[in-house]
């Protein structure tokens, strides 16, 4: 038996007790994990900083966010709505007669999580996939990201102190651990945040299983931003430059495409000028890993060489070792359309393309050809906006999972309403989210009980609703 | 442009208006389809009988069920809960400040549906996949099953009369239509009911897309039945024989494995004897197609030749042309375990294996090795049942989507609580169901609106809740 087998089998055994633990108790334990993370904040961030170069402020903030995620899922468990309890009482007089059927969600089993490079806490060992799976009643085995192995080990040890059984959170290291993990018969679902190439490889491994299991992957996103003519160039340019360079551009919600009105004949236009100036004033930084650094430079060079693409401006690299420079390119809408699908590919890092259009009515036909994104953003001035945005919004709704008005896609709120997903490659399962309360659904499967003895029913499905959870009874939702 | 391209593009165009149609109007139209099906009942069933040999009683009943499915989804739309509206108001005082985020489900786009052979109405052109997708606001293109092409054409014409635009329901024929349909860029999700081989092929086609789309397939199920020692042999045997032979065994919920207590040394045991006698008294019939007929005979012959498997009894074939004979085999638990995974494969038709065990505590280890099923059933006598069932139930919950007590899996109620899914191969997406109110979810994707102008928000997400739908507001569910 390999080490990975042992980790998965121990997780499965620990999961059997965990799934039987009442939701309220699981909630209290998740809050204990939040406390443990905050208590160890001073130890955690420097280890992560040495491995990721993300800096104290960002990392302290990210640990806080990670703790908040645990608290949100404690709230989700106490609410009880995620059980989605539905009770249909028997109707012997119906034609044909109807049995008593009661359905609720239950944990799917051991969940494998592939940690992301760019959030050493919030999308890693103790990240959103892990906490939502633990909340669902699942044990988790994380494949640590190669970019921050020590942070992963330390985080796991902090989280385990607060869990009833340390085996509930397994941790494996190394590229070669991914295959055996995904193929293990006891693994029932996979969460993945990373590149399109990496995600496609994991999907291939899953498809080789005799029983392909659900794959919840987030594989890349260009996050188009549509700037309508009524928007203010200076405001847009300042916001864009800040969003583009946040975290050295290493966010899945980084705005990679900005559609702006072009200028008149022979004039760059106010938006293009303002964006060029704003990006020129930015400073880059050191990227997460050498691989990501090299990949960014290659992708930016490829972009610069595409037909019709011009370099608009670059920022400063800054003083960090191997620091990269924010870069922005520009291209007319027609040339952009000709350059698809390549010009619609994500360039992970602080680089973006400004696409210049003549009239907003030219946009829908091109937007329809973009790949799926996590977000799409509209910028407009006050007043005439709704009418101006109409046709564009219809397209964006089918292109992205989150639509933002006069804001920027970076910074994803961890709340009840958040949706962090979209059509492929933004997500492999567009009905699901990896951030926010609904993320728990990925690790739940419904079970319906037909004419089942009351004594054997979970409390969520009992008449009288002893736990006070939301129930839909005979078709009526009761909150 | 091929014929399939035209059908899909017309469906997409019709879908654009349909998705913008208020849910209450869509509900009224679905009820109109239900009325149209019932009005044309006398015309529909004979066409289907000529193609499927299922008989008047069954087919009239199935058309009634199909109409009921349209009525259930009208009810689902009027309820509004399937929109899953969630509103988080902005919190500028939070750290970091939280934007206003509102999420609801919206139609995914054009849905491709592969019709099943065994339900020419309820899982075909106007079946559960089609109605749930129409309810979701999607246009549908059905790939008709080769076993009932004329029924498919007639059903489509009846449904289209009640739709605002006939292009909302496209219909294509022929095996070779499947590939181009599944690969069409405007198709956004696929529903499939059929064989493991067919479903695996469709999945392969989807994976070849540059943007793999969700695949909701139901690919086969053995539906284990666990008979505990306290059950009554005569009752179990009578119910089992009836369920096994219903519709000539051509149901995805057909009970293919029955685990019964063995007799004492040299004695077959009361359960085995009673089941053997009950099946001997049954009559088979003509199967749906020549291909299914041949496949059944081959699978039954293979079963008979497996080590340790004995023929227990056979029914009569009956007088229909090419009628097949119900068959039941028996095998000791140890030999069954040795014969896995082959002995756990579905044999589509009226054949089942009786697996004889010594003690219920021997079952969990073997049950854990079964493939996923749509259902699992427990039979027990009154009284001691809960204690007796405990360990078995724990395993069954991870094996099947619907657990039945002292009943039979055939006959799936179309209700709010129904779950018709399970781990692979029962379903390719175990979190989802193809029967019951929740089937609509497969065709919905969430869209979150961040700081979006109120004038552009759908009514379901507006403050004041003008449509009166269930909303979760700032974390609290309001029904």
Short mmCIF file of N, CA and C in Angstrom, two decimals, chain A residues 12 19 79 81 84 86-88 98-99 101-103 106 108-110 203 207 210-212 214 216 378 386 389 393 397-398 400-405 408 413 415-419 424 430-433 438 441 444-453 455-456 458 470 472 475 477-479, chain B residues 12 19 79 81 84 86-88 98-99 101-103 106 108-110 203 207 210-212 214 216 378 386 389 393 397-398 400-405 408 413 415-419 424 430-433 438 441 444-453 455-456 458 470 472 475 477-479:
data_model
loop_
_atom_site.label_atom_id
_atom_site.label_comp_id
_atom_site.label_asym_id
_atom_site.label_seq_id
_atom_site.Cartn_x
_atom_site.Cartn_y
_atom_site.Cartn_z
N UNK A 12 -11.14 8.17 4.89
CA UNK A 12 -12.45 7.53 4.75
C UNK A 12 -12.96 7.04 6.10
N UNK A 19 -19.41 12.18 9.18
CA UNK A 19 -20.70 12.33 8.52
C UNK A 19 -21.84 12.06 9.49
N UNK A 79 -27.89 27.07 9.79
CA UNK A 79 -29.11 27.41 9.04
C UNK A 79 -29.85 26.13 8.62
N UNK A 81 -30.32 24.92 5.67
CA UNK A 81 -30.89 24.93 4.32
C UNK A 81 -30.12 24.08 3.34
N UNK A 84 -31.38 20.76 2.26
CA UNK A 84 -32.47 20.72 1.27
C UNK A 84 -33.47 19.60 1.56
N UNK A 86 -36.77 17.72 1.88
CA UNK A 86 -38.05 17.73 1.17
C UNK A 86 -38.86 16.53 1.63
N UNK A 87 -40.08 16.76 2.02
CA UNK A 87 -40.95 15.68 2.51
C UNK A 87 -42.23 15.66 1.67
N UNK A 88 -42.48 14.55 1.01
CA UNK A 88 -43.78 14.32 0.35
C UNK A 88 -44.48 13.21 1.13
N UNK A 98 -49.32 7.41 -4.31
CA UNK A 98 -47.96 7.93 -4.11
C UNK A 98 -47.41 7.48 -2.77
N UNK A 99 -46.17 6.98 -2.76
CA UNK A 99 -45.55 6.58 -1.50
C UNK A 99 -45.09 7.81 -0.71
N UNK A 101 -42.17 9.89 0.36
CA UNK A 101 -40.79 10.05 -0.10
C UNK A 101 -40.19 11.28 0.58
N UNK A 102 -38.99 11.11 1.11
CA UNK A 102 -38.30 12.21 1.81
C UNK A 102 -36.86 12.26 1.34
N UNK A 103 -36.44 13.44 0.93
CA UNK A 103 -35.09 13.56 0.36
C UNK A 103 -34.28 14.59 1.13
N UNK A 106 -26.70 14.47 1.52
CA UNK A 106 -25.77 13.82 2.42
C UNK A 106 -24.36 13.90 1.82
N UNK A 108 -20.88 13.27 0.11
CA UNK A 108 -20.59 12.37 -1.02
C UNK A 108 -19.52 11.35 -0.67
N UNK A 109 -18.63 11.67 0.25
CA UNK A 109 -17.52 10.76 0.60
C UNK A 109 -16.21 11.53 0.65
N UNK A 110 -15.10 10.82 0.50
CA UNK A 110 -13.80 11.49 0.57
C UNK A 110 -13.61 12.41 -0.64
N UNK A 203 -8.82 15.84 -15.37
CA UNK A 203 -10.06 15.34 -15.95
C UNK A 203 -9.79 14.02 -16.71
N UNK A 207 -11.49 10.36 -16.00
CA UNK A 207 -12.21 9.62 -17.02
C UNK A 207 -11.68 8.20 -17.20
N UNK A 210 -12.92 3.39 -13.55
CA UNK A 210 -14.11 2.61 -13.94
C UNK A 210 -15.39 3.37 -13.58
N UNK A 211 -15.32 4.21 -12.59
CA UNK A 211 -16.48 5.02 -12.18
C UNK A 211 -16.06 6.50 -12.16
N UNK A 212 -16.14 7.18 -13.32
CA UNK A 212 -15.75 8.60 -13.31
C UNK A 212 -16.55 9.36 -12.24
N UNK A 214 -17.42 13.15 -9.98
CA UNK A 214 -17.57 14.57 -10.29
C UNK A 214 -16.24 15.33 -10.16
N UNK A 216 -14.87 19.17 -10.04
CA UNK A 216 -15.18 20.59 -9.91
C UNK A 216 -13.89 21.37 -10.08
N UNK A 378 -19.32 45.61 -16.49
CA UNK A 378 -19.79 46.72 -17.32
C UNK A 378 -19.46 48.03 -16.60
N UNK A 386 -28.79 51.80 -18.25
CA UNK A 386 -29.52 50.56 -18.54
C UNK A 386 -29.79 50.37 -20.03
N UNK A 389 -26.67 49.48 -21.96
CA UNK A 389 -26.05 48.19 -21.65
C UNK A 389 -26.84 47.00 -22.17
N UNK A 393 -25.52 43.11 -22.03
CA UNK A 393 -25.82 42.33 -20.83
C UNK A 393 -26.40 40.96 -21.19
N UNK A 397 -24.55 37.51 -19.70
CA UNK A 397 -25.21 36.55 -18.81
C UNK A 397 -24.92 35.10 -19.20
N UNK A 398 -24.63 34.87 -20.47
CA UNK A 398 -24.35 33.50 -20.89
C UNK A 398 -22.85 33.23 -20.93
N UNK A 400 -20.55 34.50 -18.36
CA UNK A 400 -19.87 34.56 -17.06
C UNK A 400 -20.85 34.32 -15.93
N UNK A 401 -20.31 33.88 -14.80
CA UNK A 401 -21.14 33.59 -13.64
C UNK A 401 -21.41 34.79 -12.74
N UNK A 402 -20.57 35.82 -12.84
CA UNK A 402 -20.79 37.01 -11.99
C UNK A 402 -20.69 38.25 -12.85
N UNK A 403 -21.69 39.09 -12.79
CA UNK A 403 -21.73 40.33 -13.57
C UNK A 403 -21.57 41.50 -12.62
N UNK A 404 -20.63 42.36 -12.95
CA UNK A 404 -20.25 43.45 -12.04
C UNK A 404 -20.55 44.78 -12.71
N UNK A 405 -21.11 45.68 -11.96
CA UNK A 405 -21.45 47.00 -12.50
C UNK A 405 -20.53 48.05 -11.88
N UNK A 408 -14.76 46.14 -10.13
CA UNK A 408 -13.66 45.34 -10.69
C UNK A 408 -13.75 43.93 -10.16
N UNK A 413 -16.19 38.45 -2.72
CA UNK A 413 -16.81 38.42 -1.40
C UNK A 413 -17.25 37.00 -1.06
N UNK A 415 -19.76 35.19 0.59
CA UNK A 415 -21.07 35.45 1.16
C UNK A 415 -22.08 34.41 0.68
N UNK A 416 -23.33 34.59 1.08
CA UNK A 416 -24.39 33.67 0.68
C UNK A 416 -24.65 33.75 -0.82
N UNK A 417 -24.65 34.94 -1.38
CA UNK A 417 -25.07 35.11 -2.78
C UNK A 417 -23.94 34.92 -3.78
N UNK A 418 -22.70 34.86 -3.31
CA UNK A 418 -21.59 34.84 -4.27
C UNK A 418 -21.68 33.63 -5.19
N UNK A 419 -21.36 33.87 -6.47
CA UNK A 419 -21.20 32.77 -7.42
C UNK A 419 -19.85 32.93 -8.09
N UNK A 424 -17.18 26.61 -19.19
CA UNK A 424 -15.81 26.16 -19.46
C UNK A 424 -15.04 27.23 -20.20
N UNK A 430 -20.65 24.36 -14.57
CA UNK A 430 -21.11 25.75 -14.47
C UNK A 430 -22.27 25.97 -13.52
N UNK A 431 -22.92 24.91 -13.06
CA UNK A 431 -24.01 25.08 -12.10
C UNK A 431 -23.49 25.29 -10.69
N UNK A 432 -22.17 25.19 -10.52
CA UNK A 432 -21.63 25.19 -9.17
C UNK A 432 -20.64 26.34 -8.95
N UNK A 433 -20.40 26.64 -7.68
CA UNK A 433 -19.49 27.72 -7.31
C UNK A 433 -18.43 27.17 -6.37
N UNK A 438 -22.96 28.42 -1.36
CA UNK A 438 -23.41 27.33 -2.23
C UNK A 438 -22.29 26.38 -2.61
N UNK A 441 -22.53 22.56 -1.94
CA UNK A 441 -23.34 21.63 -2.76
C UNK A 441 -22.52 20.66 -3.57
N UNK A 444 -22.21 17.30 -1.82
CA UNK A 444 -23.43 16.69 -1.29
C UNK A 444 -24.14 15.92 -2.39
N UNK A 445 -24.75 14.81 -2.03
CA UNK A 445 -25.61 14.09 -2.97
C UNK A 445 -26.94 13.83 -2.26
N UNK A 446 -28.02 13.95 -3.02
CA UNK A 446 -29.32 13.69 -2.38
C UNK A 446 -29.53 12.20 -2.16
N UNK A 447 -30.22 11.87 -1.10
CA UNK A 447 -30.71 10.52 -0.88
C UNK A 447 -32.20 10.64 -0.59
N UNK A 448 -33.02 9.86 -1.32
CA UNK A 448 -34.46 9.86 -1.08
C UNK A 448 -34.81 8.58 -0.32
N UNK A 449 -35.64 8.73 0.69
CA UNK A 449 -36.09 7.59 1.50
C UNK A 449 -37.55 7.34 1.18
N UNK A 450 -37.87 6.15 0.71
CA UNK A 450 -39.25 5.86 0.32
C UNK A 450 -39.88 4.92 1.35
N UNK A 451 -40.98 5.36 1.97
CA UNK A 451 -41.69 4.57 2.98
C UNK A 451 -40.74 4.09 4.07
N UNK A 452 -39.81 4.93 4.43
CA UNK A 452 -38.74 4.55 5.36
C UNK A 452 -39.24 4.65 6.80
N UNK A 453 -38.82 3.73 7.69
CA UNK A 453 -39.28 3.82 9.09
C UNK A 453 -38.81 5.12 9.74
N UNK A 455 -37.99 5.82 12.63
CA UNK A 455 -36.87 5.66 13.56
C UNK A 455 -35.52 5.66 12.84
N UNK A 456 -35.54 5.36 11.54
CA UNK A 456 -34.29 5.31 10.79
C UNK A 456 -34.06 6.58 9.97
N UNK A 458 -33.09 10.48 9.15
CA UNK A 458 -32.31 11.55 9.77
C UNK A 458 -33.27 12.59 10.38
N UNK A 470 -34.98 24.44 7.35
CA UNK A 470 -35.95 24.67 6.27
C UNK A 470 -36.37 23.33 5.66
N UNK A 472 -39.21 21.58 2.72
CA UNK A 472 -40.32 21.70 1.77
C UNK A 472 -41.25 20.52 2.04
N UNK A 475 -44.75 20.08 -1.09
CA UNK A 475 -44.62 21.11 -2.10
C UNK A 475 -44.47 22.53 -1.58
N UNK A 477 -42.51 25.29 0.69
CA UNK A 477 -41.27 25.58 1.40
C UNK A 477 -41.60 26.28 2.71
N UNK A 478 -41.00 25.76 3.80
CA UNK A 478 -41.20 26.37 5.13
C UNK A 478 -39.85 26.75 5.69
N UNK A 479 -39.61 28.01 5.78
CA UNK A 479 -38.30 28.49 6.26
C UNK A 479 -38.30 28.61 7.78
N UNK B 12 -32.03 27.74 -30.68
CA UNK B 12 -31.35 28.81 -29.93
C UNK B 12 -32.08 30.14 -30.08
N UNK B 19 -36.50 32.29 -22.77
CA UNK B 19 -35.84 32.58 -21.50
C UNK B 19 -36.28 33.92 -20.93
N UNK B 79 -44.12 28.23 -7.97
CA UNK B 79 -43.52 28.30 -6.64
C UNK B 79 -42.33 29.27 -6.62
N UNK B 81 -39.20 28.69 -6.24
CA UNK B 81 -38.03 28.29 -5.46
C UNK B 81 -36.86 27.84 -6.32
N UNK B 84 -33.90 30.03 -6.89
CA UNK B 84 -32.93 30.12 -5.79
C UNK B 84 -32.37 31.54 -5.65
N UNK B 86 -31.06 34.75 -4.08
CA UNK B 86 -30.28 35.08 -2.87
C UNK B 86 -29.84 36.54 -2.98
N UNK B 87 -30.10 37.29 -1.95
CA UNK B 87 -29.75 38.71 -1.95
C UNK B 87 -28.86 39.01 -0.74
N UNK B 88 -27.65 39.48 -0.99
CA UNK B 88 -26.79 40.00 0.08
C UNK B 88 -26.67 41.50 -0.12
N UNK B 98 -18.23 44.89 1.87
CA UNK B 98 -18.90 43.90 1.02
C UNK B 98 -19.82 44.60 0.02
N UNK B 99 -19.73 44.22 -1.26
CA UNK B 99 -20.62 44.79 -2.26
C UNK B 99 -22.03 44.19 -2.14
N UNK B 101 -24.54 41.84 -3.62
CA UNK B 101 -24.46 40.69 -4.54
C UNK B 101 -25.81 39.97 -4.52
N UNK B 102 -26.34 39.69 -5.71
CA UNK B 102 -27.63 38.99 -5.82
C UNK B 102 -27.48 37.88 -6.86
N UNK B 103 -27.89 36.70 -6.46
CA UNK B 103 -27.71 35.55 -7.36
C UNK B 103 -29.04 34.87 -7.62
N UNK B 106 -30.47 30.84 -13.91
CA UNK B 106 -30.98 31.21 -15.22
C UNK B 106 -30.76 30.04 -16.18
N UNK B 108 -29.53 27.52 -18.93
CA UNK B 108 -28.16 27.30 -19.40
C UNK B 108 -28.04 27.53 -20.90
N UNK B 109 -29.10 27.31 -21.68
CA UNK B 109 -29.04 27.46 -23.13
C UNK B 109 -29.71 26.26 -23.80
N UNK B 110 -29.37 25.98 -25.04
CA UNK B 110 -30.01 24.87 -25.75
C UNK B 110 -29.57 23.53 -25.12
N UNK B 203 -20.35 10.68 -23.79
CA UNK B 203 -19.40 11.38 -22.94
C UNK B 203 -18.09 11.63 -23.69
N UNK B 207 -16.33 15.25 -24.48
CA UNK B 207 -14.96 15.57 -24.06
C UNK B 207 -14.10 16.04 -25.23
N UNK B 210 -14.14 21.72 -27.65
CA UNK B 210 -13.18 22.66 -27.03
C UNK B 210 -13.70 23.13 -25.67
N UNK B 211 -15.01 23.10 -25.49
CA UNK B 211 -15.62 23.47 -24.21
C UNK B 211 -16.54 22.33 -23.76
N UNK B 212 -15.97 21.32 -23.06
CA UNK B 212 -16.84 20.23 -22.59
C UNK B 212 -18.01 20.79 -21.77
N UNK B 214 -21.85 20.17 -19.54
CA UNK B 214 -22.39 19.20 -18.58
C UNK B 214 -23.13 18.06 -19.27
N UNK B 216 -25.62 14.95 -18.32
CA UNK B 216 -26.47 14.32 -17.32
C UNK B 216 -26.98 13.01 -17.89
N UNK B 378 -34.70 -2.40 1.10
CA UNK B 378 -34.59 -3.27 2.27
C UNK B 378 -35.96 -3.88 2.55
N UNK B 386 -35.32 -1.82 12.53
CA UNK B 386 -34.26 -0.79 12.53
C UNK B 386 -32.91 -1.32 12.97
N UNK B 389 -31.31 -3.59 10.40
CA UNK B 389 -30.93 -2.98 9.12
C UNK B 389 -29.72 -2.07 9.21
N UNK B 393 -27.85 -0.33 6.01
CA UNK B 393 -28.33 0.99 5.56
C UNK B 393 -27.17 1.96 5.37
N UNK B 397 -26.72 3.87 1.65
CA UNK B 397 -26.78 5.32 1.47
C UNK B 397 -25.70 5.84 0.53
N UNK B 398 -24.58 5.12 0.46
CA UNK B 398 -23.50 5.58 -0.42
C UNK B 398 -23.55 4.88 -1.78
N UNK B 400 -26.70 4.18 -3.52
CA UNK B 400 -27.89 4.45 -4.33
C UNK B 400 -28.52 5.77 -3.93
N UNK B 401 -29.27 6.35 -4.85
CA UNK B 401 -29.92 7.64 -4.60
C UNK B 401 -31.28 7.54 -3.94
N UNK B 402 -31.91 6.36 -4.04
CA UNK B 402 -33.23 6.21 -3.40
C UNK B 402 -33.26 4.91 -2.63
N UNK B 403 -33.64 5.00 -1.36
CA UNK B 403 -33.70 3.84 -0.48
C UNK B 403 -35.16 3.52 -0.19
N UNK B 404 -35.53 2.28 -0.41
CA UNK B 404 -36.94 1.89 -0.33
C UNK B 404 -37.10 0.87 0.78
N UNK B 405 -38.14 1.03 1.57
CA UNK B 405 -38.39 0.11 2.67
C UNK B 405 -39.63 -0.72 2.35
N UNK B 408 -40.88 -1.85 -3.76
CA UNK B 408 -40.13 -2.28 -4.94
C UNK B 408 -39.74 -1.07 -5.76
N UNK B 413 -42.27 7.74 -8.43
CA UNK B 413 -43.22 8.84 -8.24
C UNK B 413 -42.62 10.15 -8.74
N UNK B 415 -42.52 13.58 -8.07
CA UNK B 415 -42.94 14.47 -6.99
C UNK B 415 -41.80 15.42 -6.62
N UNK B 416 -42.04 16.25 -5.63
CA UNK B 416 -41.02 17.19 -5.17
C UNK B 416 -39.81 16.48 -4.58
N UNK B 417 -40.05 15.43 -3.80
CA UNK B 417 -38.94 14.82 -3.05
C UNK B 417 -38.21 13.75 -3.84
N UNK B 418 -38.75 13.32 -4.98
CA UNK B 418 -38.13 12.19 -5.68
C UNK B 418 -36.69 12.50 -6.05
N UNK B 419 -35.84 11.47 -5.89
CA UNK B 419 -34.47 11.55 -6.40
C UNK B 419 -34.24 10.32 -7.26
N UNK B 424 -22.06 6.68 -10.33
CA UNK B 424 -21.79 6.03 -11.62
C UNK B 424 -21.95 4.52 -11.50
N UNK B 430 -23.99 12.55 -9.81
CA UNK B 430 -24.78 12.00 -8.70
C UNK B 430 -25.50 13.04 -7.85
N UNK B 431 -25.18 14.31 -8.01
CA UNK B 431 -25.88 15.34 -7.24
C UNK B 431 -27.22 15.68 -7.87
N UNK B 432 -27.51 15.11 -9.04
CA UNK B 432 -28.70 15.53 -9.78
C UNK B 432 -29.66 14.38 -10.01
N UNK B 433 -30.90 14.73 -10.31
CA UNK B 433 -31.95 13.76 -10.55
C UNK B 433 -32.57 14.00 -11.93
N UNK B 438 -36.63 18.51 -8.70
CA UNK B 438 -35.24 18.98 -8.73
C UNK B 438 -34.56 18.72 -10.07
N UNK B 441 -32.89 21.60 -12.09
CA UNK B 441 -31.58 22.18 -11.76
C UNK B 441 -30.50 21.89 -12.77
N UNK B 444 -30.07 24.74 -15.25
CA UNK B 444 -29.97 26.11 -14.71
C UNK B 444 -28.53 26.39 -14.31
N UNK B 445 -28.09 27.60 -14.52
CA UNK B 445 -26.80 28.04 -14.00
C UNK B 445 -27.01 29.33 -13.22
N UNK B 446 -26.31 29.47 -12.11
CA UNK B 446 -26.46 30.70 -11.33
C UNK B 446 -25.76 31.88 -12.03
N UNK B 447 -26.33 33.04 -11.89
CA UNK B 447 -25.66 34.29 -12.28
C UNK B 447 -25.74 35.21 -11.06
N UNK B 448 -24.59 35.75 -10.66
CA UNK B 448 -24.56 36.70 -9.55
C UNK B 448 -24.39 38.10 -10.13
N UNK B 449 -25.16 39.03 -9.62
CA UNK B 449 -25.09 40.43 -10.05
C UNK B 449 -24.47 41.24 -8.92
N UNK B 450 -23.37 41.90 -9.21
CA UNK B 450 -22.68 42.65 -8.16
C UNK B 450 -22.87 44.16 -8.39
N UNK B 451 -23.43 44.83 -7.41
CA UNK B 451 -23.70 46.28 -7.49
C UNK B 451 -24.45 46.63 -8.77
N UNK B 452 -25.37 45.78 -9.15
CA UNK B 452 -26.07 45.89 -10.43
C UNK B 452 -27.23 46.90 -10.29
N UNK B 453 -27.49 47.73 -11.32
CA UNK B 453 -28.60 48.69 -11.22
C UNK B 453 -29.94 47.97 -11.04
N UNK B 455 -32.81 48.65 -11.98
CA UNK B 455 -33.63 48.62 -13.19
C UNK B 455 -33.25 47.47 -14.12
N UNK B 456 -32.03 46.95 -13.98
CA UNK B 456 -31.58 45.85 -14.84
C UNK B 456 -31.68 44.48 -14.17
N UNK B 458 -33.37 41.11 -12.64
CA UNK B 458 -34.61 40.34 -12.82
C UNK B 458 -35.54 40.57 -11.62
N UNK B 470 -39.55 32.56 -3.11
CA UNK B 470 -38.66 32.37 -1.96
C UNK B 470 -37.34 33.11 -2.21
N UNK B 472 -33.53 34.22 -0.20
CA UNK B 472 -32.66 34.25 0.98
C UNK B 472 -32.07 35.65 1.03
N UNK B 475 -28.74 36.22 4.31
CA UNK B 475 -28.53 34.96 5.01
C UNK B 475 -29.77 34.28 5.53
N UNK B 477 -33.48 32.69 4.95
CA UNK B 477 -34.42 32.19 3.94
C UNK B 477 -35.84 32.67 4.29
N UNK B 478 -36.50 33.24 3.28
CA UNK B 478 -37.88 33.69 3.48
C UNK B 478 -38.76 32.98 2.46
N UNK B 479 -39.62 32.10 2.94
CA UNK B 479 -40.47 31.34 2.03
C UNK B 479 -41.78 32.09 1.77
#
